[in-house]
Every structure is written in structure tokens, then in C-alpha cells.
Short mmCIF file of C-alpha atoms and ligand atoms in Angstrom, two decimals:
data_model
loop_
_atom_site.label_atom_id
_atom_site.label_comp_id
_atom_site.label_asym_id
_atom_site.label_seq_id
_atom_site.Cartn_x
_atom_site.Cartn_y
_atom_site.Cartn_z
CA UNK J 1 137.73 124.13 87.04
CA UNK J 2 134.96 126.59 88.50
CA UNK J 3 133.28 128.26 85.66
CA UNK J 4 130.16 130.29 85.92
CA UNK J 5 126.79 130.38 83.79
CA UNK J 6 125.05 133.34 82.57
CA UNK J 7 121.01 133.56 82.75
CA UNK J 8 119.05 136.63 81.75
CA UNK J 9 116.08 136.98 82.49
CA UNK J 10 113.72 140.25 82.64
CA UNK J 11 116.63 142.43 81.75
CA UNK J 12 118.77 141.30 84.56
CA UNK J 13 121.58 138.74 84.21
CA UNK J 14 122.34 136.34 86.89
CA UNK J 15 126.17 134.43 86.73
CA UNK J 16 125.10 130.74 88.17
CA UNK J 17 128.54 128.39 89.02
CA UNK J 18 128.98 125.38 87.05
CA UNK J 19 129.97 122.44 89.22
CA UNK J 20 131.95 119.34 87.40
CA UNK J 21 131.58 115.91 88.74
CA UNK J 22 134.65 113.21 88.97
CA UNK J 23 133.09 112.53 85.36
CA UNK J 24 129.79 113.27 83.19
CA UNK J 25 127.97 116.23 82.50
CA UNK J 26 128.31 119.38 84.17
CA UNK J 27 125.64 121.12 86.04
CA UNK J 28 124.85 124.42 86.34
CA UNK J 29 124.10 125.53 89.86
CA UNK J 30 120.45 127.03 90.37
CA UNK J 31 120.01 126.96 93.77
CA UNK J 32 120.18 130.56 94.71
CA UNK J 33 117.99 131.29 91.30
CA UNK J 34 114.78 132.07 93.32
CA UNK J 35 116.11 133.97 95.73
CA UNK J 36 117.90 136.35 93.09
CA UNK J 37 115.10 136.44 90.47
CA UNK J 38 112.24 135.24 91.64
CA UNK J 39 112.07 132.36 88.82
CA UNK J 40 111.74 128.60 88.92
CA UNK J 41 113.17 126.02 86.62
CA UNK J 42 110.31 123.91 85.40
CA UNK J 43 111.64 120.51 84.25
CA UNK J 44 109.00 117.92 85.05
CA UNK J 45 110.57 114.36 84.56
CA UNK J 46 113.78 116.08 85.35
CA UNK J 47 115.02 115.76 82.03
CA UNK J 48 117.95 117.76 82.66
CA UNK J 49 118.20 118.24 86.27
CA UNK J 50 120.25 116.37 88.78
CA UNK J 51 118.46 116.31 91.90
CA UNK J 52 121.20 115.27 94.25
CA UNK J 53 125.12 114.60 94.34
CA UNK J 54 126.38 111.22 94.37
CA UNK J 55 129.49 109.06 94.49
CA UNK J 56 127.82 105.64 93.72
CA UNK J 57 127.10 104.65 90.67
CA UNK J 58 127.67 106.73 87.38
CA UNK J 59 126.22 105.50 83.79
CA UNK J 60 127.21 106.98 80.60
CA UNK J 61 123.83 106.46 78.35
CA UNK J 62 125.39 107.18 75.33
CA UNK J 63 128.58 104.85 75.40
CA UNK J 64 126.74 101.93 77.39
CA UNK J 65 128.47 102.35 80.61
CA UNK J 66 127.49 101.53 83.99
CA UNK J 67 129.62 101.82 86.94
CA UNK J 68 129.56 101.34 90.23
CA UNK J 69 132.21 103.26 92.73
CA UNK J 70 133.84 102.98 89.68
CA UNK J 71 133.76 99.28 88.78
CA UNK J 72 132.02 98.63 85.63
CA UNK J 73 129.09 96.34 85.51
CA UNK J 74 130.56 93.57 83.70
CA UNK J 75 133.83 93.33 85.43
CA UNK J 76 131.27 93.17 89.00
CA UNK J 77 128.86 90.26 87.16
CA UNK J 78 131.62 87.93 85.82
CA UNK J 79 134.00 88.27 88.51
CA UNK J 80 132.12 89.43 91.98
CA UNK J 81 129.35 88.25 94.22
CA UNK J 82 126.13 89.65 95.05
CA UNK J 83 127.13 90.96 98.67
CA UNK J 84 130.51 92.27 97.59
CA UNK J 85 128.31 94.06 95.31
CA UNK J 86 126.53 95.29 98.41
CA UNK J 87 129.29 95.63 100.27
CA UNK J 88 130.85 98.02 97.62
CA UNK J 89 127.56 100.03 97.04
CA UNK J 90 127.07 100.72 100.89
CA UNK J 91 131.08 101.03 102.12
CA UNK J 92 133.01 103.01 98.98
CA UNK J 93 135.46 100.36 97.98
CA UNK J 94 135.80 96.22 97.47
CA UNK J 95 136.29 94.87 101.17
CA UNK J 96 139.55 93.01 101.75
CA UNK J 97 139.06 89.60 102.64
CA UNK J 98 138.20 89.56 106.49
CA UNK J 99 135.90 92.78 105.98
CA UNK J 100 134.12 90.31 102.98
CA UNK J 101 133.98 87.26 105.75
CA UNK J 102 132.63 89.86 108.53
CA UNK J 103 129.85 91.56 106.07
CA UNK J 104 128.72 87.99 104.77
CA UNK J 105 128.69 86.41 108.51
CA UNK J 106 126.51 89.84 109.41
CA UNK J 107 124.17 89.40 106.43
CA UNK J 108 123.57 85.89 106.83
CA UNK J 109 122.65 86.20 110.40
CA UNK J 110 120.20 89.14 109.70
CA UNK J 111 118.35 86.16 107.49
CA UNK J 112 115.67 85.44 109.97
CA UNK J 113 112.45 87.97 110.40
CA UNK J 114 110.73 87.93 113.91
CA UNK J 115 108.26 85.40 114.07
CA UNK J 116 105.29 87.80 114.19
CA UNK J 117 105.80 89.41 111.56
CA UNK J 118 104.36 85.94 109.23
CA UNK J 119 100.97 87.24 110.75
CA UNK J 120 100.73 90.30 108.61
CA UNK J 121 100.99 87.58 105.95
CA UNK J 122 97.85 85.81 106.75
CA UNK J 123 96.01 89.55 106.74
CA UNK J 124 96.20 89.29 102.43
CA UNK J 125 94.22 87.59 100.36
CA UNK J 126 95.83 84.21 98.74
CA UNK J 127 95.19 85.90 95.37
CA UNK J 128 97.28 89.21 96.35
CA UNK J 129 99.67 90.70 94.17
CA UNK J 130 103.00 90.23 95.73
CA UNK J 131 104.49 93.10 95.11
CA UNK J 132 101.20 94.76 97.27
CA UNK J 133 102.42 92.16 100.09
CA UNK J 134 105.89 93.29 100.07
CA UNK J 135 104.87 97.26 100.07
CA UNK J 136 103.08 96.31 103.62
CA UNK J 137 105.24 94.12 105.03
CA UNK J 138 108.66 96.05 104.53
CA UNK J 139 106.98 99.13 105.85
CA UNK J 140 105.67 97.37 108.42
CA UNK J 141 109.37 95.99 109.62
CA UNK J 142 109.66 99.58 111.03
CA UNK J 143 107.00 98.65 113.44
CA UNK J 144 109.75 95.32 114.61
CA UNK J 145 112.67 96.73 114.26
CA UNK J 146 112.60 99.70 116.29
CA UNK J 147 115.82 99.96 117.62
CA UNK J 148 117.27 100.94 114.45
CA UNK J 149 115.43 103.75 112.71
CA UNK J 150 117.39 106.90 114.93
CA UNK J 151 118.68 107.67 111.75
CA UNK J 152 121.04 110.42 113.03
CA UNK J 153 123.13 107.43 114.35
CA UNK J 154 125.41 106.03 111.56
CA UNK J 155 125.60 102.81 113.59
CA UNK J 156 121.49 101.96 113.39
CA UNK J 157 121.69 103.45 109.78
CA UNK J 158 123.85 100.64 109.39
CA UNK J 159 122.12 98.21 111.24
CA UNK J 160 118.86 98.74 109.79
CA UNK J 161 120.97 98.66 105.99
CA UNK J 162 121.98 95.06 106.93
CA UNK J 163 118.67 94.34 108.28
CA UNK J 164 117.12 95.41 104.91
CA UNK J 165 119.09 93.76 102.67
CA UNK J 166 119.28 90.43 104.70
CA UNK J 167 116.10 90.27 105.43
CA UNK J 168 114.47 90.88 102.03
CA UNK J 169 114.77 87.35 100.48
CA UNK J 170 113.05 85.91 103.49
CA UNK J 171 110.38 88.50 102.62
CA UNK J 172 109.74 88.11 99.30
CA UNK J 173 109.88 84.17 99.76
CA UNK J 174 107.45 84.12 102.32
CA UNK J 175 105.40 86.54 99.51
CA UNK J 176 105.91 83.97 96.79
CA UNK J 177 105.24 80.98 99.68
CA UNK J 178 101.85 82.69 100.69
CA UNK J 179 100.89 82.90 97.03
CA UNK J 180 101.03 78.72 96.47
CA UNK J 181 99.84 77.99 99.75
CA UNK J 182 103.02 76.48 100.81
CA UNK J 183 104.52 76.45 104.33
CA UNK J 184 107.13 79.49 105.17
CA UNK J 185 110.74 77.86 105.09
CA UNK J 186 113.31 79.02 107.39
CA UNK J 187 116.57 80.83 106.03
CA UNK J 188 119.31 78.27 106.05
CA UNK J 189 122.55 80.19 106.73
CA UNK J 190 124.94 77.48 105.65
CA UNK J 191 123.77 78.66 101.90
CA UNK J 192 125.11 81.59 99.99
CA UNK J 193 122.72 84.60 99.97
CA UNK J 194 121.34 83.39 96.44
CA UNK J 195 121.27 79.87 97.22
CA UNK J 196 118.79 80.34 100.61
CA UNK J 197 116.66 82.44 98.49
CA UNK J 198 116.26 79.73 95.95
CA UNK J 199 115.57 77.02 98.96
CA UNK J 200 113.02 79.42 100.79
CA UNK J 201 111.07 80.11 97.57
CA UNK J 202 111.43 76.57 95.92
CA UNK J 203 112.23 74.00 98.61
CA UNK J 204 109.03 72.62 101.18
CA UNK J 205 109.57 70.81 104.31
CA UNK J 206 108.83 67.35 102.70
CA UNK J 207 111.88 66.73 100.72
CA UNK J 208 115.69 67.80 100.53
CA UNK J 209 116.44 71.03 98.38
CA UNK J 210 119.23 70.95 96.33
CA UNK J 211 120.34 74.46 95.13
CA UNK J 212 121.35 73.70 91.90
CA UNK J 213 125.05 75.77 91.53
CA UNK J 214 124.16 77.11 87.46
CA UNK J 215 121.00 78.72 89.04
CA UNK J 216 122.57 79.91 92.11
CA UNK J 217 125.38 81.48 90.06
CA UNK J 218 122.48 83.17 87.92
CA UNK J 219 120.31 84.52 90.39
CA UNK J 220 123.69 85.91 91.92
CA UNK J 221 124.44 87.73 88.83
CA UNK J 222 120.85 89.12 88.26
CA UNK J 223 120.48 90.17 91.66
CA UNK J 224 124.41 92.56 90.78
CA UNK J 225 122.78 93.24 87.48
CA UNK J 226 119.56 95.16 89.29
CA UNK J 227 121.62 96.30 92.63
CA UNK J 228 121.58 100.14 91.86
CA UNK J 229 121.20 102.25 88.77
CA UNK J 230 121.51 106.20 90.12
CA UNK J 231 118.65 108.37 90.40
CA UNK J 232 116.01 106.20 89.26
CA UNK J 233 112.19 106.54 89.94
CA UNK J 234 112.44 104.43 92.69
CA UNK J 235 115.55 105.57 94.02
CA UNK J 236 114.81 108.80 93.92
CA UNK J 237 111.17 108.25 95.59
CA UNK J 238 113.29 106.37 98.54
CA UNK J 239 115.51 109.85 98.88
CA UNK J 240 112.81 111.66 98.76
CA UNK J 241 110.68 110.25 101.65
CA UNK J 242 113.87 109.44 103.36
CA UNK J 243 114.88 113.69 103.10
CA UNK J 244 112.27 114.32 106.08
CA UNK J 245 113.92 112.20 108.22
CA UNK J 246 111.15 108.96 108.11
CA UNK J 247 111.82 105.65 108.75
CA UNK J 248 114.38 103.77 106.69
CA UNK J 249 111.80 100.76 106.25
CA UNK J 250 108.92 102.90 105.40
CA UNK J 251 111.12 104.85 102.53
CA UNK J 252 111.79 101.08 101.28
CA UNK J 253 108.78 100.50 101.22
CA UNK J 254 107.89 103.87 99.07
CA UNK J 255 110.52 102.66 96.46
CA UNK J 256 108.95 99.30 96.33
CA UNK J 257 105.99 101.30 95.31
CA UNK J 258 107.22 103.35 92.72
CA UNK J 259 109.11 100.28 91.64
CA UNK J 260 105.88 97.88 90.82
CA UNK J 261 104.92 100.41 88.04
CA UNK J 262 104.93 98.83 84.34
CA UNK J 263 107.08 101.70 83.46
CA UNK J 264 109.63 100.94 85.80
CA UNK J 265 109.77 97.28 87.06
CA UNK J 266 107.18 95.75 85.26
CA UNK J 267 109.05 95.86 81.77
CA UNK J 268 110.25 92.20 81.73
CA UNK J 269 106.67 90.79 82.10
CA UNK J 270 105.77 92.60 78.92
CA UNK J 271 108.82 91.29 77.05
CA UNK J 272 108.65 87.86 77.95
CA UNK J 273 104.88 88.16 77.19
CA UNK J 274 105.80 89.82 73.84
CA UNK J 275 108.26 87.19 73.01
CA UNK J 276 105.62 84.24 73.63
CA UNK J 277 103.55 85.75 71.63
CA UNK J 278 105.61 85.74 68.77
CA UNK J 279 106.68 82.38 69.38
CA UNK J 280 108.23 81.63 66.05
CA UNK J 281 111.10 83.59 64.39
CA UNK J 282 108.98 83.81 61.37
CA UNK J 283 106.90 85.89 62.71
CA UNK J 284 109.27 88.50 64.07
CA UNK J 285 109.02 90.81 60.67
CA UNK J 286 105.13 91.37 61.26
CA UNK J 287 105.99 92.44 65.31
CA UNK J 288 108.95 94.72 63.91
CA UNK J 289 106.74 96.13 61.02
CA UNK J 290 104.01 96.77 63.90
CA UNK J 291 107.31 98.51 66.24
CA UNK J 292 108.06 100.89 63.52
CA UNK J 293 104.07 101.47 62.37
CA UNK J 294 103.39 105.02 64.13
CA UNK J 295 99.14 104.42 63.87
CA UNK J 296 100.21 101.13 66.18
CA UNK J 297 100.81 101.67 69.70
CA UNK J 298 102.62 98.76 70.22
CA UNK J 299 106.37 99.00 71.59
CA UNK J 300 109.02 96.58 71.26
CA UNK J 301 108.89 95.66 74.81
CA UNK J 302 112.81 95.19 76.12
CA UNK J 303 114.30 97.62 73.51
CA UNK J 304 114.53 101.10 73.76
CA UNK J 305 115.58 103.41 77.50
CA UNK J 306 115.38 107.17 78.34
CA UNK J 307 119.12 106.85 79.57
CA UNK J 308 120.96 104.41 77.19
CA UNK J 309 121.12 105.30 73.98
CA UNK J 310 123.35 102.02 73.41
CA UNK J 311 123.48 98.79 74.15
CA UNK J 312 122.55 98.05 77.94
CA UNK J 313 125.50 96.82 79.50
CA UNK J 314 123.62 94.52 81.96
CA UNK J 315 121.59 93.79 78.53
CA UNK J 316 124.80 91.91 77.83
CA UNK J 317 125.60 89.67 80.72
CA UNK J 318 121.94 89.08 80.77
CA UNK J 319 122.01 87.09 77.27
CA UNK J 320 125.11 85.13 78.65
CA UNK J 321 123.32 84.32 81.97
CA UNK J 322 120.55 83.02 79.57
CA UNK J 323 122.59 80.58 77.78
CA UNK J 324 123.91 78.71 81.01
CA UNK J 325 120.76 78.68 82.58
CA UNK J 326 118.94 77.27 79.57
CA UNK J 327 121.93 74.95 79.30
CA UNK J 328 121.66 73.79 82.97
CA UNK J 329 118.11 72.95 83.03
CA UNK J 330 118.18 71.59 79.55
CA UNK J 331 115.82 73.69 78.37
CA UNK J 332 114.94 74.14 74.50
CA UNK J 333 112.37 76.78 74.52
CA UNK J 334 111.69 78.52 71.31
CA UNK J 335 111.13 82.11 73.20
CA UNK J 336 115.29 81.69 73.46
CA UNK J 337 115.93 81.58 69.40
CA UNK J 338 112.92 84.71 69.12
CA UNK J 339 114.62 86.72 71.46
CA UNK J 340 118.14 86.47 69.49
CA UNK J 341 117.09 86.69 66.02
CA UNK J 342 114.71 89.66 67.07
CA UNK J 343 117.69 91.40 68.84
CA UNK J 344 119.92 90.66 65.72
CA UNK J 345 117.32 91.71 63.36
CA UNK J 346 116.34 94.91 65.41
CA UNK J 347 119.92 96.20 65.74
CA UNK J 348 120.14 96.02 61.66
CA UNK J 349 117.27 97.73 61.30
CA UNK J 350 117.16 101.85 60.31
CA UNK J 351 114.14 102.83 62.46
CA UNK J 352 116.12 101.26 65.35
CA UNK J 353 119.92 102.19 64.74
CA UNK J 354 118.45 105.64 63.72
CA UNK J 355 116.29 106.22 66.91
CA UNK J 356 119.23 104.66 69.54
CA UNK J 357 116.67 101.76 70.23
CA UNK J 358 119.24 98.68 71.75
CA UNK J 359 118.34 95.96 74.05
CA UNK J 360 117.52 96.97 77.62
CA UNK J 361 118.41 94.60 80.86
CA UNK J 362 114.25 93.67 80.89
CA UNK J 363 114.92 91.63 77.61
CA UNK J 364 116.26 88.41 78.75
CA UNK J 365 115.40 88.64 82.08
CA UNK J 366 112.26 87.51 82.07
CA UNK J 367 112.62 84.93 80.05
CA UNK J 368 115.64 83.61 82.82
CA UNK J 369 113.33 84.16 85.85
CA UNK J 370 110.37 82.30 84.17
CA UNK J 371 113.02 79.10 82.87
CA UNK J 372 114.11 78.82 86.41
CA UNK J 373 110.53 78.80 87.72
CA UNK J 374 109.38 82.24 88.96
CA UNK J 375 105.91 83.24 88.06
CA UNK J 376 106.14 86.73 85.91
CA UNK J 377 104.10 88.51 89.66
CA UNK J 378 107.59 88.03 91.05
CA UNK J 379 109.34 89.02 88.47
CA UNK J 380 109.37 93.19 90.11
CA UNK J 381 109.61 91.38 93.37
CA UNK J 382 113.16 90.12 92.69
CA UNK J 383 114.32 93.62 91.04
CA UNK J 384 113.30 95.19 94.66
CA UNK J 385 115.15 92.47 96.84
CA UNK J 386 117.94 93.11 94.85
CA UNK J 387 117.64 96.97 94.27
CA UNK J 388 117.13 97.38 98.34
CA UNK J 389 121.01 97.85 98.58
CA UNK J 390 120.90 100.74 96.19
CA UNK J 391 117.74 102.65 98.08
CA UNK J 392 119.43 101.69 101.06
CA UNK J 393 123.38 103.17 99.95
CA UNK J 394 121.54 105.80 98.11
CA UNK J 395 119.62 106.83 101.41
CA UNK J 396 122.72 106.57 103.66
CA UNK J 397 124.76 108.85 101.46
CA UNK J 398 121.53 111.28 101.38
CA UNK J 399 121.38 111.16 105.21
CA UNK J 400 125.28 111.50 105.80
CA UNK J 401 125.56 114.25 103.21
CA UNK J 402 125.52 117.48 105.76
CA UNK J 403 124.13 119.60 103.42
CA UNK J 404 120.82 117.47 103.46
CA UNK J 405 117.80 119.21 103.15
CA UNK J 406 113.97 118.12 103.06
CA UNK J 407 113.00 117.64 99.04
CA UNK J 408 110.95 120.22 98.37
CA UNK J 409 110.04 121.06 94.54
CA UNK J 410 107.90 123.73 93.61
CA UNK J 411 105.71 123.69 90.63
CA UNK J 412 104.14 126.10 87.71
CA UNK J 413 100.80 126.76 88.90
CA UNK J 414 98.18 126.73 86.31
CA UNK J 415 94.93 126.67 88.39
CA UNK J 416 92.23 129.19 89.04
CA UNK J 417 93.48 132.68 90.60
CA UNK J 418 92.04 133.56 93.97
CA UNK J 419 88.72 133.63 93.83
CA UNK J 420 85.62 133.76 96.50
CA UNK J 421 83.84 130.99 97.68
CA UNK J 422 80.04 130.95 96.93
CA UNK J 423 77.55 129.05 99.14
CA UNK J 424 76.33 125.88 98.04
CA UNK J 425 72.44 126.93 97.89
CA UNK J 426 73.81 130.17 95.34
CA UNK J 427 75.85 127.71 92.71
N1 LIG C 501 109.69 100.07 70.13
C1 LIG C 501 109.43 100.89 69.09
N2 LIG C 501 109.67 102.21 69.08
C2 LIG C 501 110.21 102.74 70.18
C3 LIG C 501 110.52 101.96 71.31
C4 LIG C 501 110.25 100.59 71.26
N3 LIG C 501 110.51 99.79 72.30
N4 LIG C 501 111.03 102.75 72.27
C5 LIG C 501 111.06 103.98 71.78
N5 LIG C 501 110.56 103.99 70.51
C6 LIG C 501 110.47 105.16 69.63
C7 LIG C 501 109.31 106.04 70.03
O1 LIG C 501 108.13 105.72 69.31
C8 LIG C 501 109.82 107.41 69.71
O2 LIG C 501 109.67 107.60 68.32
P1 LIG C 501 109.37 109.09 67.74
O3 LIG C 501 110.56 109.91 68.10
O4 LIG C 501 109.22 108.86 66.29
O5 LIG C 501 108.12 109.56 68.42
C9 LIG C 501 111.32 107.33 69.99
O6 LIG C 501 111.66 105.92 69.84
C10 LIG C 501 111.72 107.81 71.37
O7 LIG C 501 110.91 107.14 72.34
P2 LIG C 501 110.42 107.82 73.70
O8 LIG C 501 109.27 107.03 74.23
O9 LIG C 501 110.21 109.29 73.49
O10 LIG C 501 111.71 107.65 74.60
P3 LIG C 501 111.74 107.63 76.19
O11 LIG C 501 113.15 107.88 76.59
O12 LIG C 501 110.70 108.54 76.76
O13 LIG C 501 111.27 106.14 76.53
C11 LIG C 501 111.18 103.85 77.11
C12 LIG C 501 112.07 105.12 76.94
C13 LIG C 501 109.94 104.19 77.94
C14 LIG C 501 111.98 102.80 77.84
C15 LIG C 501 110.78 103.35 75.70
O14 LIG C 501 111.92 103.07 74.93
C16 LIG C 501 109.84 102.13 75.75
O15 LIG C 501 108.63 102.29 75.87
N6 LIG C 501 110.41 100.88 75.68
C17 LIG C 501 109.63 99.68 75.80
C18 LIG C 501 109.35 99.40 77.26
C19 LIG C 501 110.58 98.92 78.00
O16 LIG C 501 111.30 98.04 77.59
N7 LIG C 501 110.80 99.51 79.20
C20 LIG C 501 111.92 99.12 80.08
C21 LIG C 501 112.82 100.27 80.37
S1 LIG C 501 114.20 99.73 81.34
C22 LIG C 501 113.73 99.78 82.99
O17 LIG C 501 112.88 100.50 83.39
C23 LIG C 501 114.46 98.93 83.93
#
């Protein structure tokens, strides 16, 4: 129901419509604000603002809820694969079974990059970061795969979608290949999407890979865990370049960007880091006294997220995926029992249940990635391979949407007035 908002400001009242969603918050309508009053809204961080409309994934911070098209999380991790997950995020609804076998024939054929493109590999140092390798190569897949960024086709929107997310775990293996000095490996299509990742990043020419089913099953369930999350920094940075019209690769490769910051991607490094460093369960009291101490800056890394205020679903599946994967590799690693007695200790303690602090998806998954043998630099390099479908659904719906305009904010300017310019010789 249509209801209307009432803001007064210098002695004038303006009515503002309130627009409901399918489901969460309402928002109040400011767009014709300026033009009636003269007045911004000034919410840097966009605490309360919703910068766009969406109909792909909705999470409910307070209850723990994340769905996508209307699937929740942990339904999609136990019971779905990674590219229905994709499939669902970039078409609206599950495919039946020959639109499934169609999109995983097109994906898996997208696997190869053009040959040339290894050369921009050999233009890093060894010792590069790879999420800095990844930032130059993906943008610099616009530069191959021309025939696909006329984004007011659909049909090379589409194209270039595929291309994007097929194409990424070649990418970020060849990143991760570069790094050791190992030989690139070819995609090999007769694996699942998370199996020829696993062989391109861990197999080398001289010997057999076997994907080992427990890890391909967990990278699978990762990669759904990270797939999209709404307007997040890095989605929002892909809609934003992507809302003048540029190039679909170069706006992946601006969320890729926003994505290596610690306060976005880089989160499971610090946990894992933070959990070593405890590395007995004794010692967890003296980390949570530290946590709670407001003269010491340090965090519990993993715990805590501006949106949930509960328990993370993915948070959940994560711990489970942690189990089978220390159970497949047989691995007893004390940074396992840490993590679950400081969980169950933090979750019973006031400072924590009192300030909404609960596990976030960064706390196990670190210590996952690192037991199957990823080195913490690729760590934000899996998040973007897997969050690629969500820029690239996210960007799509922002393109299609026909009310699409450039993202423009304004701001509250709080520098000098006008003010004449002196000559250098007179200051
Ligand atoms: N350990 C101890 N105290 C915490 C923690 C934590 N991990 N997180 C928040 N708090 C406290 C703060 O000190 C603050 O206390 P105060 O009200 O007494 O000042 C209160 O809880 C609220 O914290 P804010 O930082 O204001 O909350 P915000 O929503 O801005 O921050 C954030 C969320 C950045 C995730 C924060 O909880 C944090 O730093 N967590 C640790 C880092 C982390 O795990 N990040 C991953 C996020 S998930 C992702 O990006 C995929």
C-alpha cells in the first residue's frame, strides 16, 4: 500500500511516497527532494539509504537470513551446485533440467582464455600480490573480448556474463600458478566447475591430478556461500562504474578492487591469523578479555557485521564444510578446537550477546581454504571468482532496469568559499 512521508524543512513541508519492497524495510522516496527544496540527504556509508532496486538477493540482518531469488542460503549450499547458483542469480528462477545441462555445457566451454592474454602475466613481478594481478588482467579481458561489451544488447550482456564467470577460475589459477613459478594448466572440461579449478591451481603437467570429491564438494559450497550478498562495497562499486555505460570487464575489475580491502575481503586472513595465534584453547580468555578491553584496539576478527546482527547464515554451513574437509584430509589441527570453543565461549558472553556480535562467514573460512592448501594472498582471490556472478547479475539487472541512470551522488561541501587566486611570487 502507497503511503506518503512528511519532511519539513524551512517552514515548508514536502509529502515524499513510501515505496514497499516484496519484503524488508520500506523506503521513503527522495528523489524529487532537491528539486522541491533545494536539500540533500547526507548519509555517507549509506547507513540508511538504498541506492538501487533489486530482485536478487534479500538478507534480513536481524533474523540471520539470506536469500537468494528467494531461496535461502542453506537450502542452496546443502542441496544445489555452484552454477545453478549462478544460473539462479543471473536468470530469476532454478533452471529445469535441460536449461541446467545447456548453462553448464556454455560455462564449461567459456573455460579457456585466449592464449595472449598469459603475456600480461609475465608483465608482474613473481612476488605480486594476486589480487593486483587479477585487477589487471580482468580489466584487461575487455581489451580480448571485444565483441561482447555493446552492452545495450542483452545477448553480449549475456555473453560477456558467461565469459566472466567461466573464465575467472582459469584467471585466478594462472594468478596463483604465476606466484609458485609453476606452468599454466589448461581447463579440463570433463571436470565440474570446482573440480578444474582445483586441477588448474593444484595439479602440474608431471603427474595425474586427482580432484579429491570432499574438496570438490567444499570449494563448491564456498564458492554458493560468497556468490552475491546485495549492495555490498564491491557490488555496489561494480553498479556504479557499470551506470555510465563502461565495459562489463573493466566494472569487474573495479569490484575486484574494492573487494581486496581488509575491510571487505580481507577479513578471513585476519581470523585465521588471529586463531593461530591463539593456538591453544587456554588461551582464548586473555584474546576475549583483550575483545571486550575498550583501551585495546584489537577486534575479534570473524565476529561481529554491520548487517547481521545474528548468526551469519553462511557462518553456519561454513563450520559444517569445516568438519568434512578436516575429516577428508585427516587433518587434526588445533586452530579447529580454538575456533569452536572461542565461538561457544563468545556467544555466552554479555559484551557479545549484548552488542549482536555472532560469527561472520570469514570465521571458518580461512581456516578451510588454508587446510586444503591455498595460501591466505588467495584467500580474497577466491571470494572474487566466486562473487563475479553477483557483480555480473547485479550489473545486468542495473543495465536492464529502464529507469537506469548514471550514479551521481552529491556531497556536503565543507571547503573554502570562493576565493581569489594570488600569484605565487605574492604568497
Ligand atoms: N570484537 C570486539 N568488539 C567488536 C567487534 C569484534 N569483532 N565488532 C564490533 N565490536 C564492538 C565495537 O567495539 C563497538 O562497540 P561500542 O559500541 O562499545 O563502540 C560495537 O561492537 C559496534 O561495532 P562497530 O564497529 O560500530 O560496528 P560496524 O557495523 O561498523 O562494524 C565490523 C562491523 C566492521 C564487521 C566489525 O564487527 C568488525 O570489525 N569485525 C571484525 C572484522 C571482521 O570480521 N570483518 C568481516 C566482516 S564480514 C565481510 O566483510 C565479508
Amino acid at each position: 500500500m502507497m503511503s506518503n512521508a512528511t519532511l519539513s524543512i524551512g517552514g515548508t513541508n514536502v509529502e515524499m511516497p513510501v515505496l514497499s519492497g516484496s519484503i524488508g524495510p520500506d523506503v521513503v522516496d527522495i528523489r524529487k527532494l532537491y528539486a522541491q527544496t533545494g536539500a540533500f540527504t547526507f548519509d555517507p556509508g549509506f547507513m540508511s539509504t538504498a541506492s538501487c532496486e533489486s530482485s536478487i538477493t534479500y538478507i534480513d540482518g536481524d533474523e540471520g537470513v539470506l536469500l537468494h531469488r528467494g531461496y535461502p542460503i542453506g537450502q542452496l549450499a546443502e542441496q544445489s551446485s555452484f552454477l545453478e547458483v549462478c544460473y539462479l542469480l543471473l536468470n530469476g528462477d532454478l533452471p529445469r533440467q535441460d536449461e541446467y545441462a545447456n548453462f553448464t555445457r556454455t560455462i564449461t566451454r567459456h573455460t579457456m582464455v585466449h592464449e595472449q592474454l598469459s603475456t600480461f602475466y609475465r608483465g608482474f613481478r613473481r612476488d605480486a600480490h594476486p589480487m593486483a594481478v587479477m585487477c589487471g588482467v580482468v580489466g584487461a579481458l575487455s581489451a580480448f573480448y571485444h565483441d561482447s561489451t555493446d552492452i545495450a544488447d542483452p545477448e553480449q550482456r549475456r555473453i560477456a556474463s558467461h565469459r566472466l564467470i567461466a573464465k575467472m577460475p582459469t584467471i585466478a589459477a594462472m594468478a596463483y600458478k604465476y606466484s609458485v613459478g609453476q606452468p599454466f594448466i589448461y581447463p579440463d572440461n570433463r571436470l565440474s566447475y570446482s573440480g578444474n579449478f582445483l586441477k588448474m591451481t593444484f595439479g602440474v603437467p608431471a603427474e595425474e591430478y586427482e580432484v579429491n570429491p570432499a574438496i570438490e564438494r567444499a570449494m563448491d559450497r564456498i564458492f554458493i556461500l560468497h556468490a552475491d550478498h546485495e549492495q555490498n562495497a564491491s557490488t555496489s562499486t561494480v553498479r556504479l562504474a557499470g551506470s555510465s555505460g563502461a565495459n562489463p570487464f573493466a566494472c569487474i575489475a573495479a569490484g575486484i578492487a574494492c573487494l581486496w580491502g581488509p575491510a571487505h575481503g580481507g577479513a578471513n586472513e585476519a581470523a585465521l591469523n588471529m586463531l593461530r595465534e591463539i593456538g591453544r584453547p587456554e588461551r582464548i580468555p586473555e584474546y576475549l578479555a583483550r575483545a571486550k578491553d575498550k583501551n585495546d584496539p584489537f577486534r575479534l576478527m570473524g565476529f561481529g557485521h554491520r548487517v547481521y546482527k545474528n548468526y551469519d547464515p553462511r557462518a553456519t554451513v561454513m563450520q559444517q564444510t569445516l568438519r568434512e574437509v578436516f575429516e577428508a584430509l585427516k587433518i587434526n589441527d588445533p586452530v579447529f578446537e580454538v575456533a569452536l570453543q572461542l565461538e561457544e565461549m563468545a556467544l555466552n558472553d554479555p559484551y557479545f550477546i549484548e552488542k549482536k556480535l555472532f560469527p561472520n562467514v570469514d570465521f571458518y573460512s580461512g581456516v578451510i581454504l588454508s587446510a586444503v592448501g591455498f595460501p591466505t594472498e588467495m584467500f580474497t582471490v577466491l571470494f572474487a571468482l566466486a562473487r563475479t556472478v553477483g557483480w555480473v547479475a547485479q550489473w545486468n539487472e542495473m543495465i536492464s532496469d529502464p529507469a537506469q541512470k548514471i550514479g551521481r551522488p552529491r556531497q556536503l561541501y565543507t571547503g573554502p568559499t570562493q576565493r581569489d587566486y594570488v600569484p605565487l611570487n605574492q604568497r
